[in-house]
PDB file of C-alpha atoms and ligand atoms in Angstrom:
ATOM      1  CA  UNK A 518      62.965  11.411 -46.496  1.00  0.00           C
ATOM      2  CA  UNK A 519      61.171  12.637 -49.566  1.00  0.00           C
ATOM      3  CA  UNK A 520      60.411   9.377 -51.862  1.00  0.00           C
ATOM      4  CA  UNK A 521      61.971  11.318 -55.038  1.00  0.00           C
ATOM      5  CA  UNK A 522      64.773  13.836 -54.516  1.00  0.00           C
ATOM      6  CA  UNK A 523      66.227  16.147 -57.277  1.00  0.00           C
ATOM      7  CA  UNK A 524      69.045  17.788 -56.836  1.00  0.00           C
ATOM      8  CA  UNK A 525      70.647  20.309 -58.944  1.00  0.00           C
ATOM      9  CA  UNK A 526      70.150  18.398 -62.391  1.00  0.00           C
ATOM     10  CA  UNK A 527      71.115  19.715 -65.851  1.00  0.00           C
ATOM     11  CA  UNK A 528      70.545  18.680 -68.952  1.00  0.00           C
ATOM     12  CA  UNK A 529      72.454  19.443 -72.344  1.00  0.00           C
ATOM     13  CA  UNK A 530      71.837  17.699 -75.670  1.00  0.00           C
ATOM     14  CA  UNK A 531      74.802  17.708 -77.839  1.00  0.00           C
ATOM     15  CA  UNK A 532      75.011  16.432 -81.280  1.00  0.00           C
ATOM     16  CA  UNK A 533      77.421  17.231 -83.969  1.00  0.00           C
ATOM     17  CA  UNK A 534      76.105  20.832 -85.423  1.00  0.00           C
ATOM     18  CA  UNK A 535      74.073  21.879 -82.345  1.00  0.00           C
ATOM     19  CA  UNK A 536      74.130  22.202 -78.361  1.00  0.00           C
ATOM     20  CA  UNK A 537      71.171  22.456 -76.809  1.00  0.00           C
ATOM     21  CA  UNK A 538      70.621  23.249 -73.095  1.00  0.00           C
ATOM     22  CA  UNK A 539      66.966  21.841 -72.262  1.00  0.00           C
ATOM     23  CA  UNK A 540      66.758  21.250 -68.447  1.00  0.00           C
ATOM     24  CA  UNK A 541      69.013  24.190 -66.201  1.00  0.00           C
ATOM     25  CA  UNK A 542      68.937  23.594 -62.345  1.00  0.00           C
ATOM     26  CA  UNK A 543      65.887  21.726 -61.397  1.00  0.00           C
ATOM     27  CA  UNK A 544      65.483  21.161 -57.946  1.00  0.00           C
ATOM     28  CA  UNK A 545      62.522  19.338 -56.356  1.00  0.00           C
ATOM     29  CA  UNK A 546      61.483  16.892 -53.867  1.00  0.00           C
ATOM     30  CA  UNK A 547      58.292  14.485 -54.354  1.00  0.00           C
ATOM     31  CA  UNK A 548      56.829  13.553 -50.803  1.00  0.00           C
ATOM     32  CA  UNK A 549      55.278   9.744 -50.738  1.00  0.00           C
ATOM     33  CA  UNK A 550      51.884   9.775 -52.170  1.00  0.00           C
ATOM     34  CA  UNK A 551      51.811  12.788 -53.650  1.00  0.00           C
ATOM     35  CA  UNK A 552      50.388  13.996 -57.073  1.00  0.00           C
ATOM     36  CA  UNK A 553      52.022  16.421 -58.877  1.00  0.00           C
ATOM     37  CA  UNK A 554      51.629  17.906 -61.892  1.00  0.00           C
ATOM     38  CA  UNK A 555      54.381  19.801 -64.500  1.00  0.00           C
ATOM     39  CA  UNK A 556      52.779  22.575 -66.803  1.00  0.00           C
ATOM     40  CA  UNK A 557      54.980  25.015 -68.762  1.00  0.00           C
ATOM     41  CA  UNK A 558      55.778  26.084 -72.297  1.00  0.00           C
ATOM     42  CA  UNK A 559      56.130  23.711 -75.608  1.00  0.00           C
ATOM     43  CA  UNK A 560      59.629  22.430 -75.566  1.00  0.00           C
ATOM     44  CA  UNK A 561      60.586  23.849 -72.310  1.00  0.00           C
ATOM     45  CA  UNK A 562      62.194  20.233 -71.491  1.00  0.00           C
ATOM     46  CA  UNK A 563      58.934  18.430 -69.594  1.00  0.00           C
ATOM     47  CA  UNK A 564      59.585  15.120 -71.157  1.00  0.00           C
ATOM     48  CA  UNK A 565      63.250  15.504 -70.852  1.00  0.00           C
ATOM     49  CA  UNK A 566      62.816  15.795 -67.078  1.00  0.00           C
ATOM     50  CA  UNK A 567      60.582  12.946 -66.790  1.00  0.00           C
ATOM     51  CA  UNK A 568      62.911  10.353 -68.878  1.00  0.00           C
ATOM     52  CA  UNK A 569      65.397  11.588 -66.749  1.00  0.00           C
ATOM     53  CA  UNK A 570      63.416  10.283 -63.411  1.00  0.00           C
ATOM     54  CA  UNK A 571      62.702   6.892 -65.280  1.00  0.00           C
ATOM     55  CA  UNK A 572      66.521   6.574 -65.968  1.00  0.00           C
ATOM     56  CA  UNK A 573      66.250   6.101 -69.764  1.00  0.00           C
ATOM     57  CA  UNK A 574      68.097   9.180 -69.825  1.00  0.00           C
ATOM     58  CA  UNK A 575      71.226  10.364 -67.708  1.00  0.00           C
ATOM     59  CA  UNK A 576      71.675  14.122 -66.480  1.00  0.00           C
ATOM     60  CA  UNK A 577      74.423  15.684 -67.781  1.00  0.00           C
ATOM     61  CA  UNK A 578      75.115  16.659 -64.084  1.00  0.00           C
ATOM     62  CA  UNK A 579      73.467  16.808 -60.782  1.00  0.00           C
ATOM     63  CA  UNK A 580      71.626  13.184 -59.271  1.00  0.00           C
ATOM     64  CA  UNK A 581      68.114  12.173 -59.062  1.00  0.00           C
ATOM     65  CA  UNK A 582      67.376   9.859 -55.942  1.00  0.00           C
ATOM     66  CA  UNK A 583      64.117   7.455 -55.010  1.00  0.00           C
ATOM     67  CA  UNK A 584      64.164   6.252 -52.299  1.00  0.00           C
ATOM     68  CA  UNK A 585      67.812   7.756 -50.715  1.00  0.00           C
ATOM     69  CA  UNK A 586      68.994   5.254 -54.385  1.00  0.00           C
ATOM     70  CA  UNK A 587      70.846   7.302 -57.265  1.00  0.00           C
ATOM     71  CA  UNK A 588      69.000   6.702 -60.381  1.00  0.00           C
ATOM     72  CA  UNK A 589      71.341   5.509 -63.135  1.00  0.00           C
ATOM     73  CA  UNK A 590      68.607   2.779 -64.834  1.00  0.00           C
ATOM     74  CA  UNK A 591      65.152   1.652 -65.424  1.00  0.00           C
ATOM     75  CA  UNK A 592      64.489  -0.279 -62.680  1.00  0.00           C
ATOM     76  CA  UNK A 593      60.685  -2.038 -62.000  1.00  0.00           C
ATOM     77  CA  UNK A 594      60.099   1.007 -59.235  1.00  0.00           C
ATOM     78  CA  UNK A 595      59.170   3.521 -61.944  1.00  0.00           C
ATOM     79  CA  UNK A 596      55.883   2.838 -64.301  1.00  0.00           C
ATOM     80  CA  UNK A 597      55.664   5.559 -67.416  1.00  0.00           C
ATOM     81  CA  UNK A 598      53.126   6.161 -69.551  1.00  0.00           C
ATOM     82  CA  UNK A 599      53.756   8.411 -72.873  1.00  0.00           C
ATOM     83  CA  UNK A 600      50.628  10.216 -74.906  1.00  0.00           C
ATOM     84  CA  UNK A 601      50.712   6.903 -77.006  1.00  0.00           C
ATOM     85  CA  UNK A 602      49.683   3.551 -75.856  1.00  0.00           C
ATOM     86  CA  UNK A 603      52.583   1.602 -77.273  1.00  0.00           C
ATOM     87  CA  UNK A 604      50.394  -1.473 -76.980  1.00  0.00           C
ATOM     88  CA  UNK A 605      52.067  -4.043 -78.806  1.00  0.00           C
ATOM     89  CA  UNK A 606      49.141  -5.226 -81.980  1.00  0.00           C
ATOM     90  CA  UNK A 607      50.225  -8.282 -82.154  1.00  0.00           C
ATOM     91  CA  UNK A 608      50.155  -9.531 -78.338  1.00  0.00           C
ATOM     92  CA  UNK A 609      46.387 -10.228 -76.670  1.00  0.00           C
ATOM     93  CA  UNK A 610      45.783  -7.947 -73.820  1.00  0.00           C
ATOM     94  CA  UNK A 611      46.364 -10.437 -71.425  1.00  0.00           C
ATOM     95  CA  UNK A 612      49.995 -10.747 -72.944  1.00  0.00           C
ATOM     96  CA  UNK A 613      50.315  -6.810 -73.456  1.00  0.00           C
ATOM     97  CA  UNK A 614      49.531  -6.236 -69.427  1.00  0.00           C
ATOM     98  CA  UNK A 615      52.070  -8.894 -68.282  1.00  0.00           C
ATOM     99  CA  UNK A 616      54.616  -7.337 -70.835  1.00  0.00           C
ATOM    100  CA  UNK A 617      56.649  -6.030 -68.416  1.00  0.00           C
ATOM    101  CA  UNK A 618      56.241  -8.214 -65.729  1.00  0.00           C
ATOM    102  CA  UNK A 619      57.979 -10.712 -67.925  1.00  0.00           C
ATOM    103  CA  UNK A 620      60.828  -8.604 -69.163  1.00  0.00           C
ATOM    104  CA  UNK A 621      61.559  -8.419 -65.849  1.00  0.00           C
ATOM    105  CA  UNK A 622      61.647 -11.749 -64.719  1.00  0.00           C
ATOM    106  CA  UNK A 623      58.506 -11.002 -62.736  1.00  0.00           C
ATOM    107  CA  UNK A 624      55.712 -13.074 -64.285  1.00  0.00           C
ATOM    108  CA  UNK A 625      54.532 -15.564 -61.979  1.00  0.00           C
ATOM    109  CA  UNK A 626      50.857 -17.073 -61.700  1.00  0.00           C
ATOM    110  CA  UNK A 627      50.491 -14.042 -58.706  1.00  0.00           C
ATOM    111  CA  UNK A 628      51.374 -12.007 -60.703  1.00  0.00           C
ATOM    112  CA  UNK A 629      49.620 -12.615 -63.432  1.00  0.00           C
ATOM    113  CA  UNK A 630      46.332 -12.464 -61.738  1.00  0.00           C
ATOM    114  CA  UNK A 631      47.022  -9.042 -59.804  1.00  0.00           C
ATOM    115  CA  UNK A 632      47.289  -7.854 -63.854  1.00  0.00           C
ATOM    116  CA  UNK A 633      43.944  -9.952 -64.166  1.00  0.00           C
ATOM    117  CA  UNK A 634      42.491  -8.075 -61.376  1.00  0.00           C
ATOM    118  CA  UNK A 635      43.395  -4.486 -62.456  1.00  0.00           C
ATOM    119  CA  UNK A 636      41.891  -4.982 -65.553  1.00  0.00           C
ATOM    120  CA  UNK A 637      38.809  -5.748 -63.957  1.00  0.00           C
ATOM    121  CA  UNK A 638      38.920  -3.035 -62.130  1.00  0.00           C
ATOM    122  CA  UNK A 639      39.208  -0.245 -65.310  1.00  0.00           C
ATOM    123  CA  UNK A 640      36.122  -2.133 -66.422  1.00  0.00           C
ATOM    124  CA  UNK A 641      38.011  -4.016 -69.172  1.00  0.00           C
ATOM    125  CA  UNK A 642      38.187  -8.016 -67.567  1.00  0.00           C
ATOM    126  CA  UNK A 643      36.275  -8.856 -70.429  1.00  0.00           C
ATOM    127  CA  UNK A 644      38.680  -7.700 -73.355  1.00  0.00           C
ATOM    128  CA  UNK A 645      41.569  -9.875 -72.013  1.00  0.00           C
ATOM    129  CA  UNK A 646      41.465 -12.088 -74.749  1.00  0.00           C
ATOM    130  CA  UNK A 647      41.246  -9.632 -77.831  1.00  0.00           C
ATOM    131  CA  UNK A 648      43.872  -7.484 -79.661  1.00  0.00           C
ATOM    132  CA  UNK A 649      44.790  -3.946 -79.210  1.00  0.00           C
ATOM    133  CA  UNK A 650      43.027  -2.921 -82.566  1.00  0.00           C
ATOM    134  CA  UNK A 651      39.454  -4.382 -81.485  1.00  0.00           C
ATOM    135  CA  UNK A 652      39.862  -1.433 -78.359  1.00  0.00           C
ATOM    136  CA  UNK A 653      39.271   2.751 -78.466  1.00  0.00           C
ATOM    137  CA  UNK A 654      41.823   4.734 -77.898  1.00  0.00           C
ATOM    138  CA  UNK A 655      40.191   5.411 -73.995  1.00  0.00           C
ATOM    139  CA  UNK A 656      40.200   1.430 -73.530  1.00  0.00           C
ATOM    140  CA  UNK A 657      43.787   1.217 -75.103  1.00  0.00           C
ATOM    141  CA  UNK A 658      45.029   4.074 -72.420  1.00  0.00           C
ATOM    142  CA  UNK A 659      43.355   2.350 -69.743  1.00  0.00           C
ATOM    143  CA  UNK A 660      45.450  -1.413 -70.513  1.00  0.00           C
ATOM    144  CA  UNK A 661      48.705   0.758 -70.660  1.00  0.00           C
ATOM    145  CA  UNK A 662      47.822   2.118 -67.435  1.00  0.00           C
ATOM    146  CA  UNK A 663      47.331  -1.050 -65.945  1.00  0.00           C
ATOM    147  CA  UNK A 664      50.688  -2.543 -68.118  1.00  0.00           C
ATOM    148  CA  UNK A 665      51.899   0.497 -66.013  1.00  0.00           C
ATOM    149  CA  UNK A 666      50.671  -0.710 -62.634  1.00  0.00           C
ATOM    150  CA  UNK A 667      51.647  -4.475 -63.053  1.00  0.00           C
ATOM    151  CA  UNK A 668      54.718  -4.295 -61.864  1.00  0.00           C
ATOM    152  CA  UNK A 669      53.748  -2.435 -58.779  1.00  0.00           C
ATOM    153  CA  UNK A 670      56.013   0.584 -59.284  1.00  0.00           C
ATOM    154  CA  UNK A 671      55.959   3.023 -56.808  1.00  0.00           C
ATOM    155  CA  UNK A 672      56.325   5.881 -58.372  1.00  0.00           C
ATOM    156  CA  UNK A 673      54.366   6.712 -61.461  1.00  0.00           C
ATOM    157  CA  UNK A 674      55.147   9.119 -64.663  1.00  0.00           C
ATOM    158  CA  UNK A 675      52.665  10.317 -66.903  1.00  0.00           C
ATOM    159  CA  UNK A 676      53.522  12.032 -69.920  1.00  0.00           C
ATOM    160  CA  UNK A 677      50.380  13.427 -71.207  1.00  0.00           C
ATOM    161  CA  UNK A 678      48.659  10.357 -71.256  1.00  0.00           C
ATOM    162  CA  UNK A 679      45.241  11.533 -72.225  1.00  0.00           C
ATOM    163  CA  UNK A 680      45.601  14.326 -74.434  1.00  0.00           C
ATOM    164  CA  UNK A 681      45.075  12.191 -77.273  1.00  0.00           C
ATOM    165  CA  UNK A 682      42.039  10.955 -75.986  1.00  0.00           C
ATOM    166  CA  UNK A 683      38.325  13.397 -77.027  1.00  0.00           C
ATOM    167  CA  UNK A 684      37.018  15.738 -74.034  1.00  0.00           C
ATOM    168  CA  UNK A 685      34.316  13.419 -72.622  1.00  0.00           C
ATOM    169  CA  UNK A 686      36.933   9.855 -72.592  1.00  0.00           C
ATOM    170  CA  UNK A 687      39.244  12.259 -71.165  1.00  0.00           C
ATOM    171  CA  UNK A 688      37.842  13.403 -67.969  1.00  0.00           C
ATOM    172  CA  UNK A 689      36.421  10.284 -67.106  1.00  0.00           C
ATOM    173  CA  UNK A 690      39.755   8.769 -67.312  1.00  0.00           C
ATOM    174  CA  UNK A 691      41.131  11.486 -65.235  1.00  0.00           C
ATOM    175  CA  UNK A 692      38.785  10.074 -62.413  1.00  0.00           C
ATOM    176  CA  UNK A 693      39.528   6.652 -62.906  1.00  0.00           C
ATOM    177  CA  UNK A 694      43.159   7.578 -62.901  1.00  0.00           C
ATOM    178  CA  UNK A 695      43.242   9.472 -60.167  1.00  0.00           C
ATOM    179  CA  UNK A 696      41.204   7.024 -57.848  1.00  0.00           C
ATOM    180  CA  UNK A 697      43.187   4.334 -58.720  1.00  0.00           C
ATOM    181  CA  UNK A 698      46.209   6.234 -58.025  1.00  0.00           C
ATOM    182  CA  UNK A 699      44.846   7.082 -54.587  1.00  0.00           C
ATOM    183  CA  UNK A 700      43.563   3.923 -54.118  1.00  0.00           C
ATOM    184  CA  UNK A 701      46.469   2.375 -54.226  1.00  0.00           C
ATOM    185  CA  UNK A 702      48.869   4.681 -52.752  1.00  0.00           C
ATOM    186  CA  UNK A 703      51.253   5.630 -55.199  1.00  0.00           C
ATOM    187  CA  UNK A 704      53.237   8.684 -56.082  1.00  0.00           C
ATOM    188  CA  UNK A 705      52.955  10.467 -59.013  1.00  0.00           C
ATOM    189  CA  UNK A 706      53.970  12.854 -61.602  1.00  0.00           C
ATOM    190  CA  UNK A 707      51.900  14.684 -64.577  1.00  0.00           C
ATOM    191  CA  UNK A 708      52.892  16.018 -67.515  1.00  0.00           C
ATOM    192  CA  UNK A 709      50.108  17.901 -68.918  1.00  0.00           C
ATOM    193  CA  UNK A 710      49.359  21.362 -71.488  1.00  0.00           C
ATOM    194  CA  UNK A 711      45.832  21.029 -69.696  1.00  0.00           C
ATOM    195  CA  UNK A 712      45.950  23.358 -66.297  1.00  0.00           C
ATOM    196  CA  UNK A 713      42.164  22.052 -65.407  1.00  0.00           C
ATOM    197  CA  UNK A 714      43.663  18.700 -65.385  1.00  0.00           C
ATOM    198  CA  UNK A 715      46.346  19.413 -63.287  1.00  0.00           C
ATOM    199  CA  UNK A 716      44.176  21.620 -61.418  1.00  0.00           C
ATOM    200  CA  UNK A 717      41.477  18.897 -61.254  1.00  0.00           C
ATOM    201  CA  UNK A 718      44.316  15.752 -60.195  1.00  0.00           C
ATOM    202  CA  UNK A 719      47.446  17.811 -58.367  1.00  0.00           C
ATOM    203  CA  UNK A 720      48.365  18.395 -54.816  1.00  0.00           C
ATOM    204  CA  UNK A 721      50.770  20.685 -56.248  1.00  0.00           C
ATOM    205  CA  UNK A 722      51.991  21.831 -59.678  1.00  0.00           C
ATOM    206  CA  UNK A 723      55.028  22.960 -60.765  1.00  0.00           C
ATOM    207  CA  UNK A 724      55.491  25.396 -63.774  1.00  0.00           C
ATOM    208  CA  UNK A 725      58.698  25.313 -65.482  1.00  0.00           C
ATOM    209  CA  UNK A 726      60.305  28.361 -67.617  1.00  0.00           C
ATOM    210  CA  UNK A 727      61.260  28.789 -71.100  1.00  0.00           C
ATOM    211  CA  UNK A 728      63.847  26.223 -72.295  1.00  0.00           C
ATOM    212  CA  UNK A 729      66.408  25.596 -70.118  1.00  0.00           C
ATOM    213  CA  UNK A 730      63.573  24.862 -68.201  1.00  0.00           C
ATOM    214  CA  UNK A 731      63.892  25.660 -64.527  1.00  0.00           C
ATOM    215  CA  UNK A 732      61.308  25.587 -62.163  1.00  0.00           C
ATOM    216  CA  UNK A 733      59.740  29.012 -62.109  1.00  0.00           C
ATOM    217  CA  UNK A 734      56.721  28.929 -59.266  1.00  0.00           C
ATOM    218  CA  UNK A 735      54.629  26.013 -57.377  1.00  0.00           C
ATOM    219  CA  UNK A 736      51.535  26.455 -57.031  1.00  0.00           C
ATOM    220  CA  UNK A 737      49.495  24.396 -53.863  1.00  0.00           C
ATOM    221  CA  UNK A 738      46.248  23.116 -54.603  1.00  0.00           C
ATOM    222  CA  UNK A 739      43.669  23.882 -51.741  1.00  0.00           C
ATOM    223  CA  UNK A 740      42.944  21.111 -49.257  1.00  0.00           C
ATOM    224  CA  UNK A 741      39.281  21.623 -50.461  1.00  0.00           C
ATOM    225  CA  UNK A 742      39.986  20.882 -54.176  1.00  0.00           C
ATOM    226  CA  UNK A 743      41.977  17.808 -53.359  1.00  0.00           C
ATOM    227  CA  UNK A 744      39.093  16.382 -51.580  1.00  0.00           C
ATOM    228  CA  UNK A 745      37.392  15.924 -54.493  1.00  0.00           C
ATOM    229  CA  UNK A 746      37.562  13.836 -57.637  1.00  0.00           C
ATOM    230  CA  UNK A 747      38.685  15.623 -60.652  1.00  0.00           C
ATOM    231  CA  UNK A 748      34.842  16.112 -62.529  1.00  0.00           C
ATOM    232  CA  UNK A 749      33.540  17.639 -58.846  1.00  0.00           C
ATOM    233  CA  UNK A 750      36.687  19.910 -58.245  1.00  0.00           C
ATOM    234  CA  UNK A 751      36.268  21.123 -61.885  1.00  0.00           C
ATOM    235  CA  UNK A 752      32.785  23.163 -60.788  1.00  0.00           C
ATOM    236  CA  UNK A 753      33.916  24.997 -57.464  1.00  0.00           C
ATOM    237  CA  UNK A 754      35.004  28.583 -57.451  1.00  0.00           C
ATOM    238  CA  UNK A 755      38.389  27.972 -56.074  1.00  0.00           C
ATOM    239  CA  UNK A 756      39.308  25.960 -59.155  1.00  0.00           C
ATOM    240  CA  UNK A 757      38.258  28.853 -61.263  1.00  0.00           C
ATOM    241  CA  UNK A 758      40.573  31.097 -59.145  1.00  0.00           C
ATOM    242  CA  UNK A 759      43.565  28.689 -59.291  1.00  0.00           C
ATOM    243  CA  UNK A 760      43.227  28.299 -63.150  1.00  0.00           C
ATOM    244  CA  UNK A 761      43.128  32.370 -63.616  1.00  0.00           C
ATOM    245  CA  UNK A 762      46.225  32.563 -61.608  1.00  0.00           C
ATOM    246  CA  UNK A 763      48.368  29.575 -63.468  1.00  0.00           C
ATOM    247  CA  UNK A 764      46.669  31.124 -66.773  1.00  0.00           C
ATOM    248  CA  UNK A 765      47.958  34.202 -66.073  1.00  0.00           C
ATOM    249  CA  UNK A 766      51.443  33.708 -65.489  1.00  0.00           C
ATOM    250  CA  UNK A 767      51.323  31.108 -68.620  1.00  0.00           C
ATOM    251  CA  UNK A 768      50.754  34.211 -70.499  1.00  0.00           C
ATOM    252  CA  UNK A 769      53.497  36.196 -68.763  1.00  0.00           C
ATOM    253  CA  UNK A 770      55.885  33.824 -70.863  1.00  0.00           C
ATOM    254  CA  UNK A 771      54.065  34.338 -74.293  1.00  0.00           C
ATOM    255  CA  UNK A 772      54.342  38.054 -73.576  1.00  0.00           C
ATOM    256  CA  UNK A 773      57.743  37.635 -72.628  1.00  0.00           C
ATOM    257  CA  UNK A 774      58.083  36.135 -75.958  1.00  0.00           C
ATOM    258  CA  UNK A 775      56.744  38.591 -78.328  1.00  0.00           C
ATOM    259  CA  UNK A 776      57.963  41.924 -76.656  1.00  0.00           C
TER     260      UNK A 776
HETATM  261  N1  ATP B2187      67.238  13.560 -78.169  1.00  0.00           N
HETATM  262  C1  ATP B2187      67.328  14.877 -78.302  1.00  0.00           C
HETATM  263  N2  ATP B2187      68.394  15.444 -78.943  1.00  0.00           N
HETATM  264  C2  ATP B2187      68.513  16.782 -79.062  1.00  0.00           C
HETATM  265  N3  ATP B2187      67.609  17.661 -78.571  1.00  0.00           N
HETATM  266  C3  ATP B2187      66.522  17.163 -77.935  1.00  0.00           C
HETATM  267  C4  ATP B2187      66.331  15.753 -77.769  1.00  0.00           C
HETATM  268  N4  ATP B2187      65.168  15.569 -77.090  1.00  0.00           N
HETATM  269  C5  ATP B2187      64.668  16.791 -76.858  1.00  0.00           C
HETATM  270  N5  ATP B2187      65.473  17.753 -77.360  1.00  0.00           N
HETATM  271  C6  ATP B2187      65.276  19.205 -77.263  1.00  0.00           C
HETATM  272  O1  ATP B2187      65.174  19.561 -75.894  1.00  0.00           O
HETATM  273  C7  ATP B2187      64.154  20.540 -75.692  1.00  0.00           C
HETATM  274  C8  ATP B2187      63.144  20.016 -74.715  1.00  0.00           C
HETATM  275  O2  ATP B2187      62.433  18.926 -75.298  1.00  0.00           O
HETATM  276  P1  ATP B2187      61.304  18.116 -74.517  1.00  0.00           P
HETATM  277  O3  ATP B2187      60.785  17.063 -75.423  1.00  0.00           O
HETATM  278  O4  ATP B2187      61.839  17.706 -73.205  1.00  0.00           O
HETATM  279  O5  ATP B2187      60.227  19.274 -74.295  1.00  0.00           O
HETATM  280  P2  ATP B2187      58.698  19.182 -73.789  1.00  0.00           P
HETATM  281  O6  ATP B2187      58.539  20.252 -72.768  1.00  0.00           O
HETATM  282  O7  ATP B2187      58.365  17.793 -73.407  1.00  0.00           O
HETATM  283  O8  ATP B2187      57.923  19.592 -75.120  1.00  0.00           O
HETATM  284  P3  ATP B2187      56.370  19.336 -75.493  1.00  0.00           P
HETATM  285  O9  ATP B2187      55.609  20.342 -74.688  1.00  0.00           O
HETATM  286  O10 ATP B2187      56.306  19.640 -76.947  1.00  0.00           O
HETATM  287  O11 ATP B2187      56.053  17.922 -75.164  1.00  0.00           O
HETATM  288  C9  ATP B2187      63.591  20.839 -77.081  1.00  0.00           C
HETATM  289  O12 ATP B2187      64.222  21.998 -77.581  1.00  0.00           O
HETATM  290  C10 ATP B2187      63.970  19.626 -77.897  1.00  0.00           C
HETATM  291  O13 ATP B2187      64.162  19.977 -79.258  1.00  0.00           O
HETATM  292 MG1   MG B2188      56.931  16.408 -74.115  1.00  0.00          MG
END
């Protein structure tokens, strides 16, 4: 049994002077420690399809399942990460990491000290004491991944959590990222506008259409890309082959838009 199972889901937003249809028969089903990545237009309904997987937001029909469990709630099993930290200023890092634990009635001295212990590991054990403010934007992403991993979901949703970051800060947390994510055997799913990033951290990606976003192609990534971290897959030829493809029918919708 896949670990994530969609099945037939739908999604309409309704409010008083509009309807609007953002997610139209999505089906898709997310094999235990995979990586996957979802590219497609502006708007096409990417983060509506991921807040539906955390259960922040319900379907309007069709069920999402991890684990053989309907989804109907946030539950500790499911980290997400938005482009924005959401560090809270006020709170030390130490208190920002173990956040969540606490909300859920999960903070214990263990606990607490796995947190510890993936902060060392992005590098940042010495910053536990200071305030999100005294921290770059790179080092802020990194604590909210680790807030994410605290809890020891296991399934992980990333909604473009490092295009805010500049080009250099950026791929190096793509290989952090993905080698912790590897590491430590969880599932997970990208949102990104960057195809050499999902290129670079995928074992498959999935391009939705124009809103009402359905799931127009899925593209494998090689067995000899995945190999690789992201920075080393970014220089082989097959990369440059994959991108031209994904570009390519990226542009089909643009063209589809103007004729
Ligand atoms: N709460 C809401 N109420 C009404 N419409 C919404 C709501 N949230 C999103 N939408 C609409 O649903 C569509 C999909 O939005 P969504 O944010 O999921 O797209 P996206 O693919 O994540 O976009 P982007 O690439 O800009 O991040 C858009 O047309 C958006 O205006
Ligand atoms: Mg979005």
């Amino acid at each position: 049994m896949a670990l994530l199972e969609i099945n037939k889901i739908e999604k309409t937003y309704f409010s008083k002077t509009s309807v609007t249809e953002a997610i139209k028969d999505i089906n898709l089903a997310v094999e235990r420690g995979e990586f996957i990545s979802i590219i497609g237009p502006s708007g096409c309904g990417k983060t509506t399809l991921l807040s539906m997987i955390s259960g922040l937001l319900k379907p309007t029909s069709g069920t999402i399942k991890l684990d053989g469990k309907q989804i109907t709630k946030p539950t500790p099993e499911t980290g997400y990460m938005l482009q924005q930290d959401y560090l809270f200023p006020w709170l030390s890092i130490r208190r920002n990491i173990t956040l969540g634990l606490k909300t859920m009635g999960l903070l214990t001295k263990e606990t607490e000290c796995h947190a510890l212990h993936l902060l060392n590991e992005m590098g940042l054990g010495e910053f536990k004491d200071v305030y999100p403010s005294q921290l770059s934007g790179g080092m802020r992403q990194r604590v909210a991944l680790v807030r994410m991993l605290a809890t020891q979901p296991k399934l992980l949703l990333l909604d473009e959590p490092f295009s805010a970051l500049d080009f250099q800060t950026k791929l190096k947390l793509e290989d952090l990222v993905h080698s912790t994510i590897k590491e430590h055997e969880k599932t997970a799913i990208l949102v990104t506008h960057d195809i050499s990033e999902a290129i670079a951290m995928s074992d498959r990606i999935v391009m939705l259409s124009r809103r009402p976003a359905t799931i127009h192609r899925i593209f494998k990534v090689p067995d000899a890309l995945k190999g690789l971290e992201p920075f080393e897959a970014r220089n082989t030829a097959l990369f440059n082959d994959l991108f031209q493809d994904i570009w390519e029918e990226l542009e089909s919708f643009e063209h589809k838009r103007t004729s």
